[in-house]
Each structure stands twice: as C-alpha cells, then as structure tokens.
PDB file of C-alpha atoms in Angstrom:
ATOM      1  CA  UNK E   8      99.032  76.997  60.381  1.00  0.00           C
ATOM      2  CA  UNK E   9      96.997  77.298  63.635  1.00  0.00           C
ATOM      3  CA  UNK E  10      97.847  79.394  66.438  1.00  0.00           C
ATOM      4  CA  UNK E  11      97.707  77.618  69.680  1.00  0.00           C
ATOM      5  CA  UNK E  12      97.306  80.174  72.782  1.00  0.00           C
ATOM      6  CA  UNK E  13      98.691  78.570  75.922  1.00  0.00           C
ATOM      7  CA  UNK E  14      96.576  79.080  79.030  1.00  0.00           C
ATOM      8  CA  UNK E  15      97.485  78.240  82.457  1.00  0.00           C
ATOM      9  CA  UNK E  16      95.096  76.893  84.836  1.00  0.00           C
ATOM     10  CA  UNK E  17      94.451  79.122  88.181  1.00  0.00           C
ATOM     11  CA  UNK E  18      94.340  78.156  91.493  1.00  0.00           C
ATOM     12  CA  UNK E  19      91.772  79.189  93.781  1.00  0.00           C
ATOM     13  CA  UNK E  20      91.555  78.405  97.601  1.00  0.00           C
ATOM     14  CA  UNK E  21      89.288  78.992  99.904  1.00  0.00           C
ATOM     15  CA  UNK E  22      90.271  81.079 102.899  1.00  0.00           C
ATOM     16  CA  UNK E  23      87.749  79.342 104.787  1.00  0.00           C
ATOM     17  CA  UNK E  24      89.649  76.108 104.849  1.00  0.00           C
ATOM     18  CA  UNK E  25      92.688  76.001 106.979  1.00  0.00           C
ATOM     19  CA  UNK E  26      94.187  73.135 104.490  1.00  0.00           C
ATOM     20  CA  UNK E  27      94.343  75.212 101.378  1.00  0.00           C
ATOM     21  CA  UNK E  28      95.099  78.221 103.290  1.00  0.00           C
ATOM     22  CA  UNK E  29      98.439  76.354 104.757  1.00  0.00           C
ATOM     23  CA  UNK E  30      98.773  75.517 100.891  1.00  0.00           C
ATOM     24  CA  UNK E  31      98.656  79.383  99.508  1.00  0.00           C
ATOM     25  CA  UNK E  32     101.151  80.412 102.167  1.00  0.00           C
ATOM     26  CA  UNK E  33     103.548  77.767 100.576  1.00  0.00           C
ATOM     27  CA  UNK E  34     102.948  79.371  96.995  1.00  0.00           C
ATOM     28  CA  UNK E  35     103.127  82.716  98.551  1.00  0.00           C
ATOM     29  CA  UNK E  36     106.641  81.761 100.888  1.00  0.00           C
ATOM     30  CA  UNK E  37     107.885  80.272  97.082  1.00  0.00           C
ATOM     31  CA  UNK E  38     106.877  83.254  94.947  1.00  0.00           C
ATOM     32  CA  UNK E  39     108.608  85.867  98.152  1.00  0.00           C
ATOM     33  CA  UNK E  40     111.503  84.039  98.257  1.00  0.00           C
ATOM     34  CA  UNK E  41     112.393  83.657  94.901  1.00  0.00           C
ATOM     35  CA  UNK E  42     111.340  87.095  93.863  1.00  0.00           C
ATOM     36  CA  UNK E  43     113.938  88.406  96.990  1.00  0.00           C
ATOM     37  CA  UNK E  44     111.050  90.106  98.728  1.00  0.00           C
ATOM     38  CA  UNK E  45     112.132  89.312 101.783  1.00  0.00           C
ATOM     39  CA  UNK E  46     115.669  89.915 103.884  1.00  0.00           C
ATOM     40  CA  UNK E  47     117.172  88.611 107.093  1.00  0.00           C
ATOM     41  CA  UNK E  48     117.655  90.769 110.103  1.00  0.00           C
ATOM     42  CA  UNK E  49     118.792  89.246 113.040  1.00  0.00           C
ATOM     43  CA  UNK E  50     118.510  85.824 111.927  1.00  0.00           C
ATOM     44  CA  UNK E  51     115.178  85.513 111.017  1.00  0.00           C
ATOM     45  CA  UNK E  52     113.911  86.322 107.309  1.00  0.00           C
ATOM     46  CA  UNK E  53     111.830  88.478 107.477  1.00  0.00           C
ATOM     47  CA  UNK E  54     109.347  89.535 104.695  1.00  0.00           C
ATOM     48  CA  UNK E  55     109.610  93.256 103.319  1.00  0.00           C
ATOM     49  CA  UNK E  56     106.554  95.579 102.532  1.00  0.00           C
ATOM     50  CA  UNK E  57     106.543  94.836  99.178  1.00  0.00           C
ATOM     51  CA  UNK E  58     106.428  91.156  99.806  1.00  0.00           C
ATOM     52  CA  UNK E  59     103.144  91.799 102.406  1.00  0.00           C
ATOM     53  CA  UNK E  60     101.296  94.007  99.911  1.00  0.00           C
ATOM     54  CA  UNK E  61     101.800  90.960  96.966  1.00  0.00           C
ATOM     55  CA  UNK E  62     100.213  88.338  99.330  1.00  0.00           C
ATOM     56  CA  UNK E  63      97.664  90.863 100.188  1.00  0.00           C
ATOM     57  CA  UNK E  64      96.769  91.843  96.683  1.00  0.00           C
ATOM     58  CA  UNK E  65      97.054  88.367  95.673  1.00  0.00           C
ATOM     59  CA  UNK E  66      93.527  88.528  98.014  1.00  0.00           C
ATOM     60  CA  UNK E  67      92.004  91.292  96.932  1.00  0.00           C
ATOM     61  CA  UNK E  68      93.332  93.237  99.947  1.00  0.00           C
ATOM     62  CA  UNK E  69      95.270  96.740  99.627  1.00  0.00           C
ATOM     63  CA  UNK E  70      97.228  99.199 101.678  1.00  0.00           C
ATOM     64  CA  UNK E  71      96.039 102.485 102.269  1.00  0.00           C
ATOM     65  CA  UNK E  72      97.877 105.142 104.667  1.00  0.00           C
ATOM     66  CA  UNK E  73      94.331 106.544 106.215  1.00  0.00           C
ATOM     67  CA  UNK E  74      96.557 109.161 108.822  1.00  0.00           C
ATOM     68  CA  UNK E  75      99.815 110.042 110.051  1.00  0.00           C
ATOM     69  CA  UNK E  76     100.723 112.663 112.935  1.00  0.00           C
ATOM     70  CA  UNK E  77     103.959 114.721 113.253  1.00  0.00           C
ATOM     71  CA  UNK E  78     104.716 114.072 116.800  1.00  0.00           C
ATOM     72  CA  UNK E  79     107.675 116.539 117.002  1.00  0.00           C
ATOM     73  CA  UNK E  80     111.252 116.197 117.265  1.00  0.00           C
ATOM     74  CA  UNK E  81     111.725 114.201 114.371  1.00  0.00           C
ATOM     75  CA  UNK E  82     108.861 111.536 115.216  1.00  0.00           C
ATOM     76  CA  UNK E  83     105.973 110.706 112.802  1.00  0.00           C
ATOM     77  CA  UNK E  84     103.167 108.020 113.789  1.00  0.00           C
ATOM     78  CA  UNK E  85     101.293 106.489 110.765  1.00  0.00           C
ATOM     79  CA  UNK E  86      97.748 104.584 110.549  1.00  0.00           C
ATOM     80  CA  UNK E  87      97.518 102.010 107.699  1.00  0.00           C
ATOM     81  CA  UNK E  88      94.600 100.275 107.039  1.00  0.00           C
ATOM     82  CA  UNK E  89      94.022  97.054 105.412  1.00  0.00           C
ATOM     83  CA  UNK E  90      91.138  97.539 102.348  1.00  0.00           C
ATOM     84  CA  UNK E  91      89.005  94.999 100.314  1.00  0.00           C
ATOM     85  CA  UNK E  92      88.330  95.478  96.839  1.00  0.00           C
ATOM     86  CA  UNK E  93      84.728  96.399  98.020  1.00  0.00           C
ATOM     87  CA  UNK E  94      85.428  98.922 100.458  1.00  0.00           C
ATOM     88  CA  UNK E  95      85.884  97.368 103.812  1.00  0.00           C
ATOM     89  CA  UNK E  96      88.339  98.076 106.197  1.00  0.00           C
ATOM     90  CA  UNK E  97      89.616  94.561 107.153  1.00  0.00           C
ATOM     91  CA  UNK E  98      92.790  95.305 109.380  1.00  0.00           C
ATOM     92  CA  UNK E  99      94.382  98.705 110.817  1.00  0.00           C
ATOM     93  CA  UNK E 100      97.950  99.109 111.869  1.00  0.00           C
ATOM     94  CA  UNK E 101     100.084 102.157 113.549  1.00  0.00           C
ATOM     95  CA  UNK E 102     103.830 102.711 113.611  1.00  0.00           C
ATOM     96  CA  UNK E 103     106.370 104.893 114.770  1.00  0.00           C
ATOM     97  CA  UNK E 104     109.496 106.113 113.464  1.00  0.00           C
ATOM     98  CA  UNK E 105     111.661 108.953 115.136  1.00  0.00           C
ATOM     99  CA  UNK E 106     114.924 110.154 114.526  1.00  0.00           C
ATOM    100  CA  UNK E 107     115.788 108.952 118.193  1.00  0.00           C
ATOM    101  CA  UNK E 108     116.721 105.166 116.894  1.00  0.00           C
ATOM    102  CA  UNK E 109     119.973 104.573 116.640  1.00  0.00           C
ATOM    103  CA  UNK E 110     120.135 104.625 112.868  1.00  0.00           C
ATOM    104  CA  UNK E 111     118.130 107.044 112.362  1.00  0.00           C
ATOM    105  CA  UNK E 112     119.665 109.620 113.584  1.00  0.00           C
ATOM    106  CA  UNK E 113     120.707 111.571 110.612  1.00  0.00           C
ATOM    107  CA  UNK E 114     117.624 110.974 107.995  1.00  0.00           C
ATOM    108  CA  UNK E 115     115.562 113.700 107.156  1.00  0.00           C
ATOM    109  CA  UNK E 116     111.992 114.236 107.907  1.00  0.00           C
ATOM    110  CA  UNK E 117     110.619 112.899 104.682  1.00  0.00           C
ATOM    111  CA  UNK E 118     112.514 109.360 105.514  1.00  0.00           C
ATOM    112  CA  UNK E 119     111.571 109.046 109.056  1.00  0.00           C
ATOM    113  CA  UNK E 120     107.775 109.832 108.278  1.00  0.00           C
ATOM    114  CA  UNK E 121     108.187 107.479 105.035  1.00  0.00           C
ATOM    115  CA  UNK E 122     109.547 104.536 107.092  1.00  0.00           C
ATOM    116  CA  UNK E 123     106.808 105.469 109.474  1.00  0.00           C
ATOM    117  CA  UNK E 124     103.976 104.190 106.679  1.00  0.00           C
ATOM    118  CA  UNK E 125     105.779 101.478 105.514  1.00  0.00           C
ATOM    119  CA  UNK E 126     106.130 100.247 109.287  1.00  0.00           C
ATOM    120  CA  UNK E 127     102.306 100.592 109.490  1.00  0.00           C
ATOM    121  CA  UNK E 128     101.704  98.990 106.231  1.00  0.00           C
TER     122      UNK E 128
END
C-alpha cells in the first residue's frame, strides 16, 4: 500500500501589482476574521496586533520595538519599526500610552508601557 502525501499548492502575489495585492488583502481579511484577530470598537472592526503582525509576517516583514522613553507620570512613548527578513527597516511607528486616559487610570507601569509597544507596533 502506497502512501500518498497531500500537498497544497501556494499562492504567491506580487506586491507590485495592485490586482493581486487587492486579492491577498481578501485572503488576509478571511484568515483575520475567522481566526477572531480582530474586534470592534466603536463600530468599526478593527484589526488587533496580532492580526497586523500575521499579515506582516505573511510578507516577510516583522515587528521590532527599536526604543521606548519613560516620559514621567505614568507615560511611556514607544518606537516600533517595521523589519524585512534581510535587514531593512521598511516602516517606523511611535505611540503613547499614559495613565492619564480614562481607562487607564489604575494600570501599573508595566501595562501602560506594554500597551505603549503594542500601539506602536
């Protein structure tokens, strides 16, 4: 008896064509939605970090904190950058997060600077 191994074919696209780049975010709107990486806030869905870094990594691209700053008084800043397998930095992004938003009030230090990076991110 013969073992048959099941392979599935993989889609590429090209990220230089704005057709099959309209085409991944479909696959990539199906895969967050189903997989519930994504939540609605003020009636919009919006996707969460964990949803961003999938369709990033599905690229090649990663996440990497590259600075944050105490800012005092409860307030942390955070630098993300966006990184290709090969190095480059493709994208940068900053975020706050201080103890002065309403629901934040009452989270420690660690939280405040953690929702700081995943702001960035």
């Amino acid at each position: 008896m013969k073992n048959k191994i099941q392979t599935k074919k993989i889609t590429t696209y090209n990220i230089e064509n704005p057709e099959q780049v309209k085409q991944m975010a479909v696959v990539l709107k199906q895969y967050i939605v189903k997989n519930n990486l994504s939540v609605r806030i003020v009636d919009k869905d919006c996707v969460m970090v964990e949803g961003w870094q999938f369709a990033g990594g599905t690229m090649g691209l990663f996440p990497k904190i590259a600075e944050i700053q105490n800012l005092g008084a409860g307030k942390w800043m955070a630098k993300a950058e966006v990184v290709a397998k090969d190095g480059r930095v493709i994208s940068t992004g900053y975020a706050l997060c201080s103890k002065e938003e309403m629901k934040k009030k009452s989270f420690d230090d660690y939280a405040i600077l953690s929702m700081a990076q995943t702001r960035a991110i």
